[in-house]
Coordinates of C-alpha atoms in Angstrom, one line a residue:
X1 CA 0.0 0.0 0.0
X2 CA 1.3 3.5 -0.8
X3 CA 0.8 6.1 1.5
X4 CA 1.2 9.9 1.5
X5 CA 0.9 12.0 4.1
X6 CA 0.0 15.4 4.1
X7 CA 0.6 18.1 7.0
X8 CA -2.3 21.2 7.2
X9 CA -4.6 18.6 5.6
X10 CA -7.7 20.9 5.7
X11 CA -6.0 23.4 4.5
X12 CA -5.9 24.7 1.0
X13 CA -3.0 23.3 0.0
X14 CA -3.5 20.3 2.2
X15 CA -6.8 19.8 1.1
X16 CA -6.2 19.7 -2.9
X17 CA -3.4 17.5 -2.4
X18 CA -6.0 15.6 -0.5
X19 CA -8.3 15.2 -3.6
X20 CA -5.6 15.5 -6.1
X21 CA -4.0 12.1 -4.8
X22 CA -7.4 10.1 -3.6
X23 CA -8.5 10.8 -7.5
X24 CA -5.5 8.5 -8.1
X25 CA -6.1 6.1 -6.0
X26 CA -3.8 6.7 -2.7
X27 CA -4.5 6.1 0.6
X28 CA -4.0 9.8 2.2
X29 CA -2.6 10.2 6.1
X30 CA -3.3 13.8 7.2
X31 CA -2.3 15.7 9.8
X32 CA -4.4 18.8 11.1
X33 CA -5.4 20.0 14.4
X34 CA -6.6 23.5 13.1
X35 CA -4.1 25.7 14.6
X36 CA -5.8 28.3 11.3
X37 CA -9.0 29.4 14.1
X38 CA -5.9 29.9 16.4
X39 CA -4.0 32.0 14.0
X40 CA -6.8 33.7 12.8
X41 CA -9.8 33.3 14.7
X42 CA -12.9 31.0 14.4
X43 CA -13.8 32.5 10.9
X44 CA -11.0 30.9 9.6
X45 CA -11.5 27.8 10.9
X46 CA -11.3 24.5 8.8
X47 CA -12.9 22.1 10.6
X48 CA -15.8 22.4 7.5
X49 CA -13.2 21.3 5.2
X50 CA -11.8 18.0 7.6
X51 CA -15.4 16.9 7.8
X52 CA -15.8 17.3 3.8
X53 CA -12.5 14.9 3.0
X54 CA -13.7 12.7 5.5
X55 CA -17.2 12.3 4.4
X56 CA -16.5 12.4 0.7
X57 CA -13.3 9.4 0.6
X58 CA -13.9 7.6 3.7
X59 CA -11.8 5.1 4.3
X60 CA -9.3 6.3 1.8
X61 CA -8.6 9.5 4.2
X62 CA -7.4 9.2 7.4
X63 CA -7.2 11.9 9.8
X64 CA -4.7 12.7 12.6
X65 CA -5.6 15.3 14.9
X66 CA -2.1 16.0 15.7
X67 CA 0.6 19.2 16.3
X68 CA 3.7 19.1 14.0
X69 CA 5.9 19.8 17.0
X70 CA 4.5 17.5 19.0
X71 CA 7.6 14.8 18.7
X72 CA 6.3 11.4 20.2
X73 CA 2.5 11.9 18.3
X74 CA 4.0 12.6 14.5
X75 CA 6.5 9.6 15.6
X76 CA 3.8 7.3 16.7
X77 CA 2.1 8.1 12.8
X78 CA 5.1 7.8 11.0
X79 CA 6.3 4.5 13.1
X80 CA 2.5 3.5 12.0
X81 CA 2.8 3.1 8.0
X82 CA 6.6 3.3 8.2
X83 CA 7.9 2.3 4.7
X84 CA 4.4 2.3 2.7
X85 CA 4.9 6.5 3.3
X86 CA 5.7 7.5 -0.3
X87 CA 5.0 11.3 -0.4
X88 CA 5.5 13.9 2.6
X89 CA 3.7 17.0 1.8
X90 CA 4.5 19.3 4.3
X91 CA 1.9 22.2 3.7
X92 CA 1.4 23.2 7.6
X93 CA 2.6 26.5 8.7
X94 CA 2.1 29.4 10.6
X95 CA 1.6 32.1 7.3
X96 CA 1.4 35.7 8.5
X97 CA 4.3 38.7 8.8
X98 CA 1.9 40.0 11.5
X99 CA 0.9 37.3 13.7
X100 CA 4.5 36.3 14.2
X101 CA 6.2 39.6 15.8
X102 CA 2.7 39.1 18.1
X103 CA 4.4 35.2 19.1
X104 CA 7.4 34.8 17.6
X105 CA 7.7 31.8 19.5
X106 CA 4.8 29.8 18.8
X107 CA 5.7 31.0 14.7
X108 CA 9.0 29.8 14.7
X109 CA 8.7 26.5 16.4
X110 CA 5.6 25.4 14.3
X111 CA 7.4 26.4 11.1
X112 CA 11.2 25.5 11.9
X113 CA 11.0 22.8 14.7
X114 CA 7.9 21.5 12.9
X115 CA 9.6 20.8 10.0
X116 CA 12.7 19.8 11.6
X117 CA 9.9 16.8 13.6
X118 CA 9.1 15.8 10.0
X119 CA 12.2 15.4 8.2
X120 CA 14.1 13.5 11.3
X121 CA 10.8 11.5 11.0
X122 CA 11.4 10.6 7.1
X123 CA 14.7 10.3 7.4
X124 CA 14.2 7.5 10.2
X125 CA 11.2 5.5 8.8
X126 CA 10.6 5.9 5.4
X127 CA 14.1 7.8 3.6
X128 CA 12.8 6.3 0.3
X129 CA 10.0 8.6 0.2
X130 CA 9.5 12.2 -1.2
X131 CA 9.5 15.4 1.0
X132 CA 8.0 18.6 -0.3
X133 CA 7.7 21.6 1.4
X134 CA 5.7 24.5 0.9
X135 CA 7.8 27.7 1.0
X136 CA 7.4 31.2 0.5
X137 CA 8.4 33.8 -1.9
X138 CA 9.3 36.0 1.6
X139 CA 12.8 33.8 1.8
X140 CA 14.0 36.8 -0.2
X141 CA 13.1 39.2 2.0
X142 CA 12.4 42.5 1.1
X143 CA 15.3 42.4 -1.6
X144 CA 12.5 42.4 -4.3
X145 CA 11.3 46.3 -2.8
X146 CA 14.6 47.4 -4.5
X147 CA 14.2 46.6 -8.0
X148 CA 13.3 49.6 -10.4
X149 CA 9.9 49.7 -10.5
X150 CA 7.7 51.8 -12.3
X151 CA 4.1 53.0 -11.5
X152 CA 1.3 52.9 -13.7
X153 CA -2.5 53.7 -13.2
X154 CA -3.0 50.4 -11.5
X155 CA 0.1 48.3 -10.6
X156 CA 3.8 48.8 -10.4
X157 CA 5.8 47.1 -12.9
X158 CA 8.8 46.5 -14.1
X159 CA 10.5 47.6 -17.6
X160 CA 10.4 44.9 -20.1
X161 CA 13.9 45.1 -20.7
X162 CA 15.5 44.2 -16.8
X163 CA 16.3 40.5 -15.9
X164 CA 13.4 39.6 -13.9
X165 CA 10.1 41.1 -16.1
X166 CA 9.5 37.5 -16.9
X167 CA 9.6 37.0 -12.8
X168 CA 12.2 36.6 -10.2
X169 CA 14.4 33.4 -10.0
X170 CA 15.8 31.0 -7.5
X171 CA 19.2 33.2 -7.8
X172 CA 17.7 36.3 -6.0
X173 CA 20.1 36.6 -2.6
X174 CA 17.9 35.7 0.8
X175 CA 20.5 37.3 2.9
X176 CA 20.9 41.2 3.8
X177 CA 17.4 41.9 3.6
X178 CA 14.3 42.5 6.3
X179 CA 12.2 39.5 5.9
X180 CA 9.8 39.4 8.7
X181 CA 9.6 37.4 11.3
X182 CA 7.2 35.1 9.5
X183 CA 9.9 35.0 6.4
X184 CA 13.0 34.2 9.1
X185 CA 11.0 30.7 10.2
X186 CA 10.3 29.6 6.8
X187 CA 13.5 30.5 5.7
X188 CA 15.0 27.9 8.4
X189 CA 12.6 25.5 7.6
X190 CA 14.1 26.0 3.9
X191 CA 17.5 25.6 4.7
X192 CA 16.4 22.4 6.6
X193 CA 14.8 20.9 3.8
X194 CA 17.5 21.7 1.7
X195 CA 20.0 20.2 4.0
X196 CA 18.1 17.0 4.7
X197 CA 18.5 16.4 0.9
X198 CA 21.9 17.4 0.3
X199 CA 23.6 15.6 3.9
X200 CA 21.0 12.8 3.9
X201 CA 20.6 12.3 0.2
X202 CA 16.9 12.2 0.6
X203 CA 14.6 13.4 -2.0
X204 CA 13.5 16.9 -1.3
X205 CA 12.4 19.9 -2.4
X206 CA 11.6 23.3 -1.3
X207 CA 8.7 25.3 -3.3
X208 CA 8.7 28.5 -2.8
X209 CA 5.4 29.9 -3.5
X210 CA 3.9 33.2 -4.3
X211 CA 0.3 34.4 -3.1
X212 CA -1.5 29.9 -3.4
X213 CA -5.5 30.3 -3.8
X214 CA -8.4 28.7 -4.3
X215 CA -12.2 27.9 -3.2
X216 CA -10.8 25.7 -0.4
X217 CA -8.8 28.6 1.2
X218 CA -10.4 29.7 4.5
X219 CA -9.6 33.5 4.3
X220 CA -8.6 35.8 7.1
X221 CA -7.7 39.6 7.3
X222 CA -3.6 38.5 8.2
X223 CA -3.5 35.7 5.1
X224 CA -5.6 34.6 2.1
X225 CA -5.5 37.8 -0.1
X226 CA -7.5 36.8 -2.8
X227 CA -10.4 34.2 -0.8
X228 CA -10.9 37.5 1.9
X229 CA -11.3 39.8 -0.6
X230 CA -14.1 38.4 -2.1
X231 CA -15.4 37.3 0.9
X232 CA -15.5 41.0 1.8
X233 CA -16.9 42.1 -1.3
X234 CA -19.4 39.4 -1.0
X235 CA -20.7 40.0 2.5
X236 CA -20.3 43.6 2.7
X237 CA -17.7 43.1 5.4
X238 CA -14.8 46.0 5.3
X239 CA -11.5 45.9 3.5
X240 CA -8.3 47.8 4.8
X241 CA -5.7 48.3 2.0
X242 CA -2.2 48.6 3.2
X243 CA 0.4 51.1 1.3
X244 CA 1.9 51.2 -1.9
X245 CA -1.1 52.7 -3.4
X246 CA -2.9 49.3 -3.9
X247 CA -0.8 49.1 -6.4
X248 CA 1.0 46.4 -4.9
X249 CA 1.1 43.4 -7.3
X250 CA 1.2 39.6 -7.2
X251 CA 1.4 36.0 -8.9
X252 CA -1.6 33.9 -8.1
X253 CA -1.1 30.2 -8.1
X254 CA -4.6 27.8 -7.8
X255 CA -4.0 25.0 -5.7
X256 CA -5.1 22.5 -8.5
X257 CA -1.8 24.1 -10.1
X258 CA 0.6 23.6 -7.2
X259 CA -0.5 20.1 -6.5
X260 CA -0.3 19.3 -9.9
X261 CA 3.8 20.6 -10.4
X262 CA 4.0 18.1 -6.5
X263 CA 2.9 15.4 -9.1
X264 CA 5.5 15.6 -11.9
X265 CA 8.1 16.0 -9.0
X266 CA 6.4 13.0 -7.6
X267 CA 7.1 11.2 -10.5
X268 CA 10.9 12.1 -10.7
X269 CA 12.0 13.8 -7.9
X270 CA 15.3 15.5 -7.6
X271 CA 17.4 15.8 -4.2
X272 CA 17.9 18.9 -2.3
X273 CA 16.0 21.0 -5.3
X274 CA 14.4 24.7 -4.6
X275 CA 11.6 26.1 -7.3
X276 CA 10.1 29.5 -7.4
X277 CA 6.2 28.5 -7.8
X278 CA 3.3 31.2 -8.6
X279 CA 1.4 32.2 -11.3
X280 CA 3.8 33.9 -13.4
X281 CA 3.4 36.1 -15.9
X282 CA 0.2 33.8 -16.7
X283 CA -1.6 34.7 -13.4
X284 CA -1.1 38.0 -12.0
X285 CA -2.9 41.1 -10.7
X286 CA -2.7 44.3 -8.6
X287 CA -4.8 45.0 -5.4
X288 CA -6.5 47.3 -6.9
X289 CA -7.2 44.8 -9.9
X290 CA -8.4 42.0 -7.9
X291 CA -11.0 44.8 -6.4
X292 CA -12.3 45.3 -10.0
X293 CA -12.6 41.9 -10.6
X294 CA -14.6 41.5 -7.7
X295 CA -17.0 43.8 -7.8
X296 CA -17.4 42.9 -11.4
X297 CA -18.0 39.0 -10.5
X298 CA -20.2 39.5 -7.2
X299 CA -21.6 42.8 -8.8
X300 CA -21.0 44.6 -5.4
X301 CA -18.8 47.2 -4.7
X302 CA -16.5 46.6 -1.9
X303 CA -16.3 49.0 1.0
X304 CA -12.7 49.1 0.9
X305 CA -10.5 52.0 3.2
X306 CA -6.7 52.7 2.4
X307 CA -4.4 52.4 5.4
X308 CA -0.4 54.2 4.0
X309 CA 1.5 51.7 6.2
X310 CA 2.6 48.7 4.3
X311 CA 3.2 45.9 6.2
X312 CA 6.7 45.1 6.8
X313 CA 8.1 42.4 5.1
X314 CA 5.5 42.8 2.6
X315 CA 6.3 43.2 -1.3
X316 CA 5.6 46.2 -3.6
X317 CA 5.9 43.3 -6.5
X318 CA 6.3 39.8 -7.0
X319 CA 5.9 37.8 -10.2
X320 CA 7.5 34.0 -9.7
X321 CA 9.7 33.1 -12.6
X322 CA 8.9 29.3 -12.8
X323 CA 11.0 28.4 -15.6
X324 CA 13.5 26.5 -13.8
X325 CA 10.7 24.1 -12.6
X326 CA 9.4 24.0 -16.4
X327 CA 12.4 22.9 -17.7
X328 CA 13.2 20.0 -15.1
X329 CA 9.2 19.1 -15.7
X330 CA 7.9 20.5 -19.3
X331 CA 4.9 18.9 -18.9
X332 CA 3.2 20.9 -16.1
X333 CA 1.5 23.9 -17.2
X334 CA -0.4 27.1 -15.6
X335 CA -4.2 26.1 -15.9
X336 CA -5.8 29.0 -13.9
X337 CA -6.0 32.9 -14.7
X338 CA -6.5 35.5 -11.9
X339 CA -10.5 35.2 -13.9
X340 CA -10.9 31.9 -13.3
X341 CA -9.3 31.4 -9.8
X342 CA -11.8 34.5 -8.7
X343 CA -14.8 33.6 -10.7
X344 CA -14.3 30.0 -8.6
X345 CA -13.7 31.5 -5.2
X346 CA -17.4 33.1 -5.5
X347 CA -18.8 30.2 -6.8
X348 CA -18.5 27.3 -4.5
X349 CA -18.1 29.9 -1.8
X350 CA -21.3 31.5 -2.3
X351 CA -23.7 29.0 -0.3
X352 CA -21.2 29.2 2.7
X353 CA -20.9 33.0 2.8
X354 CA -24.2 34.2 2.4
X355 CA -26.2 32.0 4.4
X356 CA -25.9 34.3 7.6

C-alpha cells in the first residue's frame, strides 16, 4: 500500500493535495489539528473542510488530529505506515508577517521545529519517500522592494527590458534583507529541507510559492489575499488596503496548479531542489485589480478604506519566474488565470458565505 501523508490537511494546500491524490487512488494520512482558528480566529477555521474529505473518501482518508511539533505523536504516525509512506507534503505553517512579531515563538517552532519533527521523521522511517515543502516567496526578503519599478495607473511594474520582467528566479540573494519574522522561520525550515537532501541524500524539495488560492482557502484579514477579498466584497464586510497605493502586485497560483507541479516532482524527484512557484506572468494582478474583478464578478462594490503603512516584510511586487521548474518538468502547465481562480472562489463559496 502507498501512503502519503499530508501536513495542514484541511488546508488549502493540504486539502487539494488531498483530492488530487485520492482521485488517483492513494490512501491519504493527514495531519491537522486547526491551529488556522488559532491563528486567525474561528472564521477561519477549517474544521468544514476536515469533515468534507472525510465524508466524501472515507476510508481512503485518514485523519490525525495532531501538532507538528509535537515529537512522540507525528513519531507514533510515522512508526505506524513506516515504509508504505511515499510522499510527505508538508503544507502546515504558521503564514502571517503580522501574527509572528505578536508570538514569535509559537511562529517559529511550528514552522522550523515542525519541519525539523518531519524530516528527522522521514529520514528515520521511510528515507525512500519524497519530502515537499511548501515555502514562501518571503525567503528573499524585502530584496524584491529594490528593483526599479515603475508605476502605472493600476500596478507597479517593471520595464520589459531588466532581468526579472518575466519573474524573479531561485538566484535572488535571501540574505541582507528584512524579511519578517514570519519570512525568518520559513526560511530555516528552507535551509532544513534543503539540507536533509543534500547531507542525507533524501529526496526533497523546497517550493517556494507566491500568493497559493483557491475555493478551499479559508480567508482571514492576516492571510488569504484573494479568498478574503471576495469574501469581503461578498458579504459587505470592510476591507483595509495597506500602502503602496494598492498598487501592490502579485502571482496567483490555484492550488489544483501547485499540486499538480508536487505530481511531476512526484514522479521524478530531484534531491535537495528549490523552485520558485506562482502564477507567473500567466496569473497576475494588482490590489486594486483583484478589487475590480470582484466587484465585477459578485456585482457589489467593496467597502474598501486605504491604510499608507505597508506591512513590513511585505512586497511592492512579486511575479514568480517558474522556468527553472518548467524545464526539469515541461509537462506541467499554468491552468488557472486571476478570472478563473476569482470567478471560482465566488462560486463554490457563495452558499457558505451568504447564508448568515
Amino acid at each position: 500500500m502507498s501512503i502519503i501523508l499530508i501536513t495542514g490537511a484541511a488546508g488549502l494546500i493540504g486539502s487539494e493535495s488531498v483530492r488530487f491524490f485520492c482521485a488517483k487512488g492513494f490512501t491519504i494520512v493527514g495531519i491537522d489539528n486547526n491551529m488556522r482558528s488559532f491563528f486567525f480566529g474561528e472564521e477561519a477555521s477549517t474544521d468544514w473542510n476536515r469533515d468534507r474529505l472525510l465524508e466524501d473518501y472515507g476510508e481512503h482518508y485518514i485523519h490525525h488530529n495532531a501538532d507538528i511539533r509535537d515529537q512522540q505523536k507525528i513519531s507514533r504516525i510515522f512508526q505506524t505506515y513506516g515504509q508504505d509512506i511515499s510522499l510527505i507534503i508538508h503544507a502546515a505553517a504558521q503564514p502571517s508577517h503580522d501574527w509572528a512579531a505578536k508570538d514569535p515563538y509559537t511562529d517559529f517552532t511550528v514552522n522550523a521545529n515542525g519541519t525539523l519533527v518531519l524530516l528527522e521523521n522521514t529520514r528515520q522511517h521511510c528515507p525512500n519517500s519524497v519530502f515537499i515543502f511548501c515555502s514562501t516567496n518571503k525567503v528573499y526578503g524585502d530584496t524584491p522592494n529594490y528593483l526599479p519599478l515603475i508605476e502605472q495607473e493600476l500596478r507597479w511594474e517593471i520595464q520589459k527590458s531588466h532581468h526579472y520582467f518575466q519573474g524573479v528566479d531561485e538566484n535572488m540573494s535571501i540574505d541582507n534583507s528584512k524579511h519578517s519574522l514570519f519570512g525568518v522561520s520559513k526560511i530555516a525550515a528552507d535551509i532544513l529541507v534543503q539540507e536533509y537532501g543534500r547531507y542525507f541524500n533524501l529526496k526533497t524539495a523546497s517550493f517556494r510559492g507566491g500568493c497559493l488560492t483557491g475555493s478551499s482557502h479559508s480567508g482571514a484579514k492576516l492571510h488569504g489575499f484573494l479568498s478574503y477579498l471576495m469574501k469581503c466584497t461578498m458579504t459587505g464586510e470592510p476591507y483595509e488596503i495597506y500602502g503602496y497605493k494598492g498598487k501592490q502586485v502579485r502571482d496567483n497560483i490555484h492550488s489544483y496548479d501547485l499540486v499538480n507541479a508536487f505530481w511531476h516532482y512526484y514522479q521524478a524527484p530531484r534531491v535537495a531542489e528549490i523552485y520558485n512557484i506562482g502564477g507567473s506572468r500567466f496569473s497576475n494582478c494588482s490590489m486594486l485589480e483583484a478589487i475590480d474583478y470582484c466587484q465585477v464578478i459578485t456585482e457589489k462594490k467593496l467597502d474598501y478604506s486605504y491604510v499608507e503603512s505597508n506591512r513590513i516584510g511585505d512586497h511592492i511586487w512579486w511575479i514568480s519566474d517558474i522556468q527553472k521548474f518548467k524545464n526539469h518538468y515541461p509537462e506541467w502547465e499554468l491552468t488557472y488565470t486571476i478570472k478563473d481562480i476569482l470567478e471560482e472562489i465566488f462560486m463554490n463559496n457563495v452558499n457558505r458565505w451568504t447564508k448568515k
